[in-house]
Coordinates of C-alpha atoms and ligand atoms in Angstrom, one line a residue:
D1 CA 84.1 65.5 141.8
A2 CA 84.3 67.5 138.6
L3 CA 83.9 71.3 138.7
L4 CA 81.7 72.6 135.8
W5 CA 82.0 76.3 135.1
A6 CA 79.5 77.6 132.5
T7 CA 79.6 81.3 131.5
H8 CA 76.9 83.3 129.8
A9 CA 77.3 85.6 126.9
A10 CA 78.2 89.1 128.1
A11 CA 77.3 92.4 126.5
P12 CA 79.9 94.8 125.2
E13 CA 80.4 98.2 126.9
W14 CA 79.9 100.4 123.9
P15 CA 76.1 100.4 123.5
R16 CA 75.5 101.7 127.0
A17 CA 78.4 104.2 126.6
A18 CA 76.9 105.4 123.4
G19 CA 73.6 106.2 125.1
I20 CA 71.6 103.5 123.4
N21 CA 68.8 101.9 125.5
V22 CA 70.2 98.6 127.0
T23 CA 68.7 95.9 129.1
D24 CA 69.8 95.3 132.7
S25 CA 72.4 92.9 131.3
G26 CA 73.7 95.6 128.9
F27 CA 72.3 94.2 125.6
I28 CA 70.8 96.6 123.1
A29 CA 67.1 96.7 123.8
V30 CA 65.2 96.1 120.5
N31 CA 61.4 96.0 119.7
R32 CA 59.7 93.4 117.5
F33 CA 61.1 95.2 114.4
L34 CA 64.7 94.6 115.7
Q35 CA 64.8 98.3 116.1
S36 CA 66.5 100.0 119.1
T37 CA 63.9 101.2 121.6
S38 CA 65.7 104.5 121.9
H39 CA 67.0 105.2 118.4
D40 CA 64.6 104.0 115.7
F41 CA 67.4 104.2 113.0
I42 CA 69.5 101.7 114.8
Y43 CA 68.8 98.0 114.3
A44 CA 70.4 95.1 116.2
A45 CA 70.2 91.3 116.1
G46 CA 72.0 88.3 117.5
D47 CA 74.1 88.2 120.6
V48 CA 74.4 92.0 121.0
A49 CA 70.6 92.5 121.2
E50 CA 67.7 91.5 123.4
M51 CA 64.1 91.6 122.1
I52 CA 61.9 93.2 124.7
G53 CA 59.0 90.9 125.5
N54 CA 60.5 88.0 123.6
P55 CA 64.0 87.4 125.1
R56 CA 65.9 84.3 123.8
P57 CA 69.1 82.6 124.8
K58 CA 72.3 83.9 123.2
N59 CA 73.0 81.3 120.6
G60 CA 73.6 80.9 116.9
V61 CA 70.3 79.3 116.2
F62 CA 68.5 82.6 117.1
A63 CA 71.2 84.9 115.7
V64 CA 71.1 83.2 112.3
R65 CA 67.3 83.3 112.0
Q66 CA 67.4 87.1 112.8
G67 CA 69.7 87.8 109.9
R68 CA 67.1 87.7 107.1
P69 CA 64.5 89.9 108.8
L70 CA 67.2 92.3 109.9
A71 CA 68.4 92.7 106.3
Q72 CA 64.9 93.0 105.0
N73 CA 64.0 95.7 107.6
L74 CA 67.2 97.6 106.9
R75 CA 66.3 97.6 103.2
L76 CA 62.7 98.7 103.9
A77 CA 63.9 101.5 106.2
L78 CA 66.4 102.8 103.7
S79 CA 63.8 102.9 101.0
G80 CA 61.4 104.8 103.3
F81 CA 59.0 102.0 104.1
H82 CA 57.9 100.6 107.5
P83 CA 59.9 97.6 108.9
R84 CA 58.1 94.3 109.4
P85 CA 57.6 92.6 112.8
Y86 CA 59.6 89.5 113.6
R87 CA 58.8 86.7 116.0
P88 CA 61.6 84.4 117.1
Q89 CA 61.0 80.6 117.1
R90 CA 60.0 79.1 120.5
S91 CA 61.7 75.8 120.4
F92 CA 65.0 74.8 118.8
L93 CA 67.2 71.8 118.4
S94 CA 70.3 71.9 120.7
L95 CA 73.3 69.8 119.7
I96 CA 76.2 69.9 122.1
S97 CA 79.5 68.2 121.5
T98 CA 80.7 66.4 124.6
G99 CA 84.2 65.5 123.2
N100 CA 85.3 62.0 122.1
R101 CA 83.2 62.3 119.0
N102 CA 80.0 62.2 121.0
A103 CA 77.2 64.7 121.3
I104 CA 73.9 65.3 123.0
A105 CA 70.8 66.4 121.2
S106 CA 67.7 67.9 122.7
K107 CA 64.5 69.5 121.5
G108 CA 61.6 70.2 123.9
P109 CA 61.0 67.0 126.0
W110 CA 63.0 64.8 123.5
A111 CA 66.7 64.0 124.0
A112 CA 69.3 61.6 122.5
A113 CA 73.1 61.0 122.8
G114 CA 75.8 59.1 121.0
G115 CA 78.3 59.1 118.2
W116 CA 75.6 59.5 115.5
V117 CA 74.5 62.7 117.1
W118 CA 78.1 64.0 116.8
H119 CA 78.2 63.1 113.1
W120 CA 74.8 64.7 112.6
K121 CA 76.1 68.0 114.3
Q122 CA 79.3 67.8 112.1
R123 CA 77.2 67.5 109.0
I124 CA 75.0 70.5 109.9
D125 CA 78.0 72.7 111.0
R126 CA 80.1 71.8 107.9
K127 CA 77.2 72.5 105.5
W128 CA 76.7 75.8 107.2
M129 CA 80.4 76.8 107.0
H130 CA 80.5 75.7 103.4
Q131 CA 77.9 78.3 102.4
Y132 CA 80.3 81.0 103.5
R133 CA 83.4 79.5 101.8
E134 CA 81.8 78.9 98.4
L135 CA 79.9 82.0 97.7
P136 CA 77.9 82.1 94.4
K137 CA 79.4 84.3 91.7
M138 CA 77.4 87.5 91.2
E139 CA 76.4 87.8 87.6
I140 CA 76.0 91.2 85.9
S141 CA 72.4 90.3 85.3
Q142 CA 71.9 90.1 89.0
A143 CA 73.3 93.6 89.5
E144 CA 71.0 94.8 86.7
M145 CA 68.1 93.3 88.4
D146 CA 69.1 94.8 91.7
F147 CA 69.4 98.2 90.0
T148 CA 65.9 97.9 88.5
A149 CA 64.4 96.8 91.8
R150 CA 66.1 99.7 93.6
M151 CA 64.8 102.1 91.0
K152 CA 61.3 100.8 91.6
K153 CA 61.5 100.9 95.3
N154 CA 63.3 104.2 95.7
L155 CA 61.5 106.2 93.2
K156 CA 57.9 105.6 94.0
T157 CA 56.1 109.0 94.0
T158 CA 52.6 110.2 94.4
D159 CA 50.6 112.4 92.2
H160 CA 48.9 115.7 93.3
K161 CA 46.0 113.6 94.8
G162 CA 48.4 111.5 96.9
R163 CA 47.9 108.4 94.6
E164 CA 51.0 106.3 94.1
E165 CA 52.6 106.7 90.7
K166 CA 54.6 104.1 88.8
P167 CA 58.3 105.0 88.5
R168 CA 58.9 107.0 85.3
M169 CA 61.7 106.6 82.8
R170 CA 64.6 108.8 83.9
C171 CA 65.5 111.8 81.8
G172 CA 68.9 112.3 80.1
G173 CA 70.8 115.5 79.4
C174 CA 70.3 118.2 82.0
G175 CA 67.2 116.4 83.1
A176 CA 69.5 113.9 84.7
K177 CA 71.0 116.5 87.0
V178 CA 70.7 115.9 90.8
G179 CA 67.9 118.2 92.1
G180 CA 68.8 121.8 93.2
L181 CA 67.6 121.3 96.7
I182 CA 69.6 118.2 97.2
L183 CA 72.7 119.9 95.9
H184 CA 72.0 123.0 98.1
E185 CA 71.7 120.8 101.2
A186 CA 74.8 118.7 100.4
L187 CA 76.8 121.9 99.8
R188 CA 75.5 123.5 103.0
Q189 CA 77.0 120.7 104.9
L190 CA 80.4 121.0 103.1
K191 CA 82.8 123.2 104.9
Q192 CA 85.7 124.4 102.8
P193 CA 88.5 126.6 104.3
A194 CA 89.1 130.1 103.0
N195 CA 91.6 130.2 100.1
P196 CA 92.8 133.7 99.0
A197 CA 93.3 132.3 95.4
V198 CA 89.6 131.5 95.2
V199 CA 87.7 134.7 94.0
V200 CA 84.4 132.8 93.4
G201 CA 84.0 129.3 94.9
L202 CA 81.5 127.4 97.0
A203 CA 81.1 130.1 99.6
A204 CA 78.9 131.8 97.1
P205 CA 78.3 129.3 94.3
D206 CA 78.1 130.9 90.8
D207 CA 78.1 129.6 87.2
A208 CA 81.8 129.0 87.3
A209 CA 84.6 129.1 89.8
V210 CA 86.9 132.1 89.5
L211 CA 90.5 131.6 90.6
T212 CA 93.6 133.9 90.8
V213 CA 96.7 132.3 89.3
P214 CA 100.1 133.4 90.6
A215 CA 101.9 135.4 87.9
G216 CA 104.6 133.6 86.1
R217 CA 103.7 130.1 87.5
P218 CA 102.5 127.6 85.0
L219 CA 99.1 126.0 85.7
V220 CA 99.0 122.2 86.0
Q221 CA 95.6 120.5 85.4
S222 CA 94.4 116.9 85.3
V223 CA 91.1 115.1 85.4
D224 CA 90.1 111.6 86.6
F225 CA 86.8 109.8 87.0
F226 CA 85.8 106.3 88.1
P227 CA 82.9 104.4 89.7
S228 CA 83.1 103.6 93.4
L229 CA 85.1 100.6 94.5
I230 CA 84.0 100.8 98.1
N231 CA 80.7 100.8 99.8
D232 CA 81.4 104.0 101.8
P233 CA 80.9 107.4 99.9
H234 CA 83.1 109.3 102.4
L235 CA 86.1 106.9 102.0
F236 CA 85.4 106.7 98.3
G237 CA 85.5 110.6 98.1
R238 CA 88.9 110.6 99.8
I239 CA 90.3 107.9 97.6
A240 CA 89.1 109.5 94.4
A241 CA 90.6 112.9 95.5
N242 CA 93.9 111.2 96.4
H243 CA 94.0 109.5 93.0
A244 CA 93.3 112.7 91.1
L245 CA 95.9 114.7 93.1
N246 CA 98.5 112.0 92.2
D247 CA 98.9 113.5 88.7
L248 CA 99.8 116.9 90.2
H249 CA 102.2 115.4 92.7
A250 CA 103.9 113.5 89.9
K251 CA 104.6 116.8 88.2
G252 CA 105.9 118.4 91.4
A253 CA 103.0 120.8 91.4
T254 CA 101.3 122.3 94.4
P255 CA 97.5 121.7 94.2
F256 CA 95.2 124.6 95.0
A257 CA 91.7 124.0 93.5
A258 CA 89.4 121.2 92.3
L259 CA 86.1 120.7 90.5
A260 CA 84.1 117.6 91.3
T261 CA 82.0 115.5 88.9
A262 CA 79.7 113.3 90.9
M263 CA 77.4 110.6 89.7
L264 CA 74.7 109.2 92.0
P265 CA 72.2 106.3 91.4
P266 CA 68.6 107.4 91.5
A267 CA 67.2 107.3 95.0
K268 CA 65.0 109.2 97.5
D269 CA 66.0 112.7 98.2
W270 CA 67.4 112.1 101.7
I271 CA 69.5 109.2 100.4
L272 CA 70.9 111.4 97.6
I273 CA 71.7 114.2 100.2
D274 CA 73.4 111.7 102.4
Q275 CA 75.5 110.2 99.6
L276 CA 76.5 113.4 98.0
S277 CA 77.4 115.2 101.3
H278 CA 79.5 112.2 102.4
L279 CA 81.2 112.0 98.9
L280 CA 82.0 115.7 98.8
A281 CA 83.1 115.8 102.5
G282 CA 85.5 112.9 101.8
A283 CA 86.9 114.5 98.7
G284 CA 87.1 117.9 100.5
K285 CA 89.0 116.4 103.4
Q286 CA 91.7 114.9 101.2
L287 CA 92.0 118.0 99.0
N288 CA 92.3 120.3 102.0
A289 CA 95.0 118.1 103.5
D290 CA 97.0 118.8 100.3
Q291 CA 96.3 122.6 100.3
A292 CA 93.5 122.4 97.7
T293 CA 90.0 123.7 97.9
L294 CA 86.9 122.3 96.3
V295 CA 85.5 125.2 94.2
G296 CA 82.6 123.7 92.3
G297 CA 81.5 120.9 90.1
H298 CA 78.6 119.0 88.5
S299 CA 76.4 116.2 89.7
S300 CA 74.2 113.8 87.7
E301 CA 72.2 110.7 88.0
G302 CA 73.8 107.5 86.8
R303 CA 73.8 103.8 87.1
E304 CA 76.3 103.7 90.0
L305 CA 78.1 105.9 92.4
G306 CA 81.0 107.7 90.7
L307 CA 83.3 110.6 91.4
G308 CA 85.8 112.5 89.3
L309 CA 87.9 115.5 90.1
T310 CA 89.5 118.1 87.9
V311 CA 92.5 119.2 89.9
T312 CA 94.4 122.4 89.4
G313 CA 97.8 123.4 90.7
T314 CA 100.9 125.4 89.9
V315 CA 104.5 124.6 89.6
P316 CA 107.6 126.8 89.1
S317 CA 108.8 126.1 85.5
T318 CA 112.2 125.1 86.8
R319 CA 110.7 122.4 89.0
I320 CA 108.4 120.5 86.6
L321 CA 108.9 116.7 86.9
R322 CA 108.4 114.7 83.7
K323 CA 108.0 111.1 82.8
T324 CA 110.9 111.1 80.4
G325 CA 114.5 111.7 81.3
L326 CA 115.5 108.4 82.9
A327 CA 119.3 108.1 82.6
P328 CA 121.4 104.9 82.7
G329 CA 122.5 104.1 86.2
D330 CA 119.4 105.7 87.8
L331 CA 117.6 103.6 90.4
L332 CA 113.8 103.3 90.3
I333 CA 112.0 104.2 93.5
L334 CA 108.3 103.3 94.1
T335 CA 106.7 105.1 97.1
K336 CA 103.7 102.8 97.8
P337 CA 102.9 99.1 97.4
L338 CA 101.1 97.6 94.3
G339 CA 98.0 95.4 94.5
T340 CA 94.9 97.6 94.6
G341 CA 93.5 96.0 91.4
V342 CA 93.8 92.4 92.4
L343 CA 92.6 93.1 96.0
F344 CA 89.4 94.9 94.8
A345 CA 88.8 92.1 92.2
A346 CA 88.9 89.7 95.1
D347 CA 86.6 92.0 97.1
M348 CA 84.0 91.8 94.3
D349 CA 84.3 88.0 94.4
L350 CA 83.8 88.2 98.2
K351 CA 87.3 86.7 98.7
L352 CA 89.0 89.6 100.4
S353 CA 89.6 89.4 104.1
A354 CA 88.6 92.4 106.2
T355 CA 92.2 92.9 107.4
W356 CA 93.5 93.0 103.8
L357 CA 90.8 95.4 102.8
A358 CA 91.5 97.7 105.8
T359 CA 95.2 97.7 104.9
V360 CA 94.8 98.5 101.2
V361 CA 92.2 101.2 102.0
N362 CA 94.6 102.9 104.5
G363 CA 97.3 102.7 101.9
M364 CA 95.1 104.4 99.3
L365 CA 94.4 107.2 101.7
V366 CA 98.1 108.1 101.9
S367 CA 98.8 111.2 99.9
N368 CA 101.9 111.4 97.7
A369 CA 102.4 115.1 98.5
A370 CA 105.3 114.5 100.9
A371 CA 106.9 112.0 98.5
A372 CA 106.8 114.5 95.7
A373 CA 108.5 117.1 98.0
V374 CA 111.3 114.6 98.7
F375 CA 111.7 113.9 95.0
V376 CA 111.7 117.6 94.1
R377 CA 114.4 118.3 96.7
A378 CA 116.5 115.4 95.4
G379 CA 116.2 116.7 91.8
V380 CA 115.0 113.4 90.4
R381 CA 115.3 113.0 86.7
A382 CA 111.9 111.4 85.9
C383 CA 108.7 110.8 87.8
T384 CA 105.2 109.5 87.2
D385 CA 102.3 108.0 89.2
I386 CA 101.2 104.4 88.9
S387 CA 97.5 104.2 88.0
G388 CA 95.2 102.2 85.7
F389 CA 97.8 101.0 83.2
G390 CA 99.8 99.2 85.9
L391 CA 103.5 99.4 86.6
L392 CA 104.5 98.1 83.2
G393 CA 102.2 100.5 81.3
H394 CA 103.5 103.5 83.2
L395 CA 107.1 102.3 82.7
R396 CA 106.3 102.1 78.9
E397 CA 105.4 105.8 79.0
M398 CA 108.7 106.6 80.8
L399 CA 110.8 104.5 78.4
V400 CA 109.4 104.8 74.9
H401 CA 110.6 108.2 74.0
G402 CA 114.2 107.7 75.4
D403 CA 117.2 105.5 74.9
A404 CA 116.9 103.9 78.3
G405 CA 116.0 100.3 79.1
L406 CA 115.8 98.8 82.6
E407 CA 116.2 95.9 84.9
L408 CA 113.1 95.4 87.0
W409 CA 113.4 93.5 90.2
P410 CA 109.9 91.8 90.9
D411 CA 111.0 90.4 94.2
S412 CA 111.8 94.0 95.5
I413 CA 108.4 95.4 94.5
P414 CA 106.3 96.2 97.6
T415 CA 102.8 94.8 97.6
Y416 CA 99.8 95.1 99.9
P417 CA 99.1 92.1 102.1
G418 CA 97.2 89.4 100.2
T419 CA 98.3 90.6 96.8
R420 CA 100.8 87.8 96.0
Q421 CA 98.6 85.1 97.6
L422 CA 95.6 86.2 95.5
L423 CA 97.7 86.4 92.3
A424 CA 98.9 82.9 93.0
E425 CA 95.3 81.8 93.2
A426 CA 94.8 83.3 89.7
V427 CA 92.7 86.2 90.9
S428 CA 93.2 89.3 88.8
S429 CA 91.6 92.6 87.8
S430 CA 89.4 92.7 84.7
M431 CA 91.8 95.4 83.4
V432 CA 94.7 93.0 83.2
P433 CA 93.9 91.7 79.6
A434 CA 93.8 95.3 78.3
N435 CA 97.1 96.1 80.0
A436 CA 98.8 92.9 78.8
Y437 CA 100.1 94.5 75.5
N438 CA 102.7 96.1 77.7
L439 CA 104.3 92.7 78.2
S440 CA 105.9 93.4 74.8
L441 CA 108.4 95.6 76.7
L442 CA 109.8 92.2 78.0
G443 CA 110.5 91.0 74.4
P444 CA 108.4 89.5 71.6
G445 CA 106.7 86.8 73.8
P446 CA 104.2 85.2 73.8
W447 CA 104.0 85.6 77.5
D448 CA 101.9 83.6 79.9
L449 CA 100.1 85.6 82.7
T450 CA 102.1 84.2 85.6
P451 CA 101.4 85.8 89.0
E452 CA 104.7 87.8 88.7
R453 CA 103.8 89.2 85.3
T454 CA 100.2 89.9 86.3
L455 CA 101.4 92.0 89.2
L456 CA 103.2 94.2 86.7
L457 CA 99.9 94.7 84.9
D458 CA 97.7 95.3 88.0
P459 CA 95.8 98.6 87.7
Q460 CA 96.4 100.9 90.7
T461 CA 93.9 103.3 92.3
A462 CA 95.6 106.1 94.4
G463 CA 98.9 104.3 93.7
G464 CA 102.4 105.3 94.4
L465 CA 104.9 107.7 92.6
L466 CA 107.7 106.1 90.6
A467 CA 110.8 108.1 90.1
G468 CA 114.3 107.7 88.6
V469 CA 116.8 108.7 91.2
S470 CA 120.6 109.0 90.7
E471 CA 122.5 106.1 92.2
E472 CA 124.4 108.5 94.6
T473 CA 121.3 109.9 96.2
A474 CA 119.0 106.9 96.0
S475 CA 119.7 105.5 99.5
S476 CA 119.2 108.9 101.2
V477 CA 116.0 109.6 99.2
L478 CA 114.7 106.2 100.3
E479 CA 115.6 107.0 103.9
E480 CA 113.8 110.4 103.7
L481 CA 110.7 108.7 102.1
R482 CA 110.5 106.2 104.9
T483 CA 110.7 108.9 107.5
A484 CA 108.1 111.0 105.6
G485 CA 105.4 108.3 105.9
Y486 CA 106.2 105.8 103.2
P487 CA 107.6 102.8 105.2
E488 CA 107.2 100.5 102.2
A489 CA 109.0 102.7 99.6
A490 CA 111.5 100.6 97.8
I491 CA 114.1 100.5 95.0
I492 CA 112.6 98.2 92.4
G493 CA 115.0 98.4 89.5
R494 CA 117.9 100.0 87.7
V495 CA 118.0 102.0 84.4
M496 CA 120.4 100.7 81.7
A497 CA 121.5 102.0 78.4
K498 CA 119.0 100.5 75.9
G499 CA 120.8 97.9 73.7
T500 CA 119.3 95.8 71.0
G501 CA 117.4 93.6 73.6
P502 CA 114.0 94.2 75.2
H503 CA 113.2 97.5 77.0
V504 CA 112.7 95.7 80.4
V505 CA 114.6 92.7 81.8
L506 CA 113.1 91.0 84.8
G507 CA 115.4 90.1 87.7
K508 CA 118.9 91.1 88.9
P509 CA 121.6 89.8 86.6
Ligands
FAD601 C1 82.7 78.4 122.1 C2 81.3 78.7 121.6 C3 80.5 77.7 121.1 C4 79.3 77.9 120.6 N1 78.5 76.9 120.0 C5 77.3 77.1 119.6 C6 76.5 76.1 119.0 O1 77.0 74.9 118.9 N2 75.3 76.3 118.5 C7 74.8 77.6 118.6 O2 73.7 77.8 118.1 N3 75.5 78.6 119.1 C8 76.7 78.4 119.6 N4 77.4 79.5 120.2 C9 76.8 80.8 120.2 C10 77.0 81.5 118.8 O3 78.3 81.4 118.4 C11 76.5 82.9 118.9 O4 75.3 83.0 119.5 C12 76.5 83.6 117.5 O5 77.7 83.5 116.9 C13 76.0 85.0 117.6 O6 76.1 85.6 116.3 P1 76.2 87.1 116.2 O7 76.3 87.4 114.7 O8 75.2 87.8 116.9 O9 77.6 87.5 116.9 P2 79.1 87.0 116.5 O10 79.1 85.7 115.8 O11 79.8 87.1 117.8 O12 79.6 88.1 115.5 C14 79.9 89.4 115.9 C15 81.0 89.9 115.0 O13 81.2 91.3 115.2 C16 82.6 91.6 115.2 N5 82.8 92.8 116.1 C17 82.6 92.9 117.4 N6 82.9 94.2 117.7 C18 83.1 94.9 116.6 C19 83.5 96.2 116.3 N7 83.6 97.1 117.3 N8 83.7 96.5 115.1 C20 83.6 95.6 114.1 N9 83.3 94.3 114.3 C21 83.1 94.0 115.5 C22 83.1 90.3 115.9 O14 84.5 90.2 115.5 C23 82.3 89.2 115.2 O15 82.9 88.8 114.0 C24 78.7 79.2 120.6 C25 79.5 80.3 121.2 C26 80.8 80.0 121.6 C27 81.6 81.2 122.2

């Protein structure tokens, strides 16, 4: 006899542990809106959920059909509208492969078996998988349409008699500021630690922040701004703050205050409060970790979510790190991997795996504060941070005013997982063509955009620091960096006296 052992889908532990209503079998109990019966802001579908009054077997046929109503109801709920009821189908076609290229089909009272059923199942399954592998390219016009649709949905208002008004054109100038109540609520949720250098800050917001600057210490300031590259305002706030702080770390400065410039797409008030509070909480968290306090800012409506920070720090005049000053014999140390540009370009094309995304985001959250401290202690001769102009663009800034040239070792450059594979598949950031003029450092060209050269042009967000370190200290500096939390820090080249050849030579001689 043959023993057949069939197992049922089992529910995960976490919904019950989180206090969400679950069925006897542990699945999230949802109503006909796919809404949790205990928490109306939680929606669930597929294997994890069970619809009260309409339970269905746990299989893909039902899970797939629930996707569209789930997405629709999430959109409706986020725009402040009522979700719509959903009724799952009663009968469905079952196709079960029995091995040996045979399968059984059944629907209601009808059943069939044979090789042709197996081929039929193959065709359905492959067509389904193909939809996820070959995703349609998103055109800008689609994004424009989404924006307009969102405006219309999110901004419906009523007049004084409660009649629905058509959305109005949005004002510019100061009429585009985010409303005072929204700002007040978002700032109320923001907790900033006390900082003796802040005389007037967000504890009692005023027209301007007032700061005390330590006597005799030069002030260091820098500003950055960019649109969000990730669909999570809190994480984006952290990344934007880290990116802005990089400029201070590259000068050896200690940050102490920051002003935020936030841009939010028009939406209902509660969505704006949510976005702004998460954005500022993320930025504040990263600033506080590097000893800086958020002391004020400005917020405005705009086409997409964006955040900029004006960061302020101080540095003893004897300790200022500069871009120039590379000396022949110095070794170049990079503290963090390259690849944020190409990875996020792949993300926009829906080609980025979740693991690669998680790794690069974690990398972008690593502050360069500890690396800067290592470089300052080691008395490095030149330092900068790698950002939008890519490695080659920032090397140009280090080289052009001096007599140095360098050997750059592409194989030694650390990269985030996925970077080299995507470059080999000809994925690249839209910034690469603008950065390509820096290839002239390699000689007169013309230069093809090979994967190796494209890596050198890849724009970095919250990238690493690049420093010229004397040959005698380089290995101990590298050791210290690795212990300080930069396991991928690497020596990526050597500075040479500039001869008559190109500024940069690729590869070891
Ligand atoms: C071997 C096998 C064969 C099957 N064959 C068929 C078939 O031929 N026809 C059919 O209709 N159905 C089939 N099914 C059932 C079908 O696969 C499921 O019903 C369907 O995939 C359920 O879809 P879902 O989106 O609800 O869940 P899933 O497809 O399981 O997706 C859930 C996702 O959430 C992720 N996840 C889980 N926990 C977390 C977390 N904490 N954080 C982040 N992500 C998390 C998981 O990694 C997973 O990617 C089969 C199932 C199995 C196991």
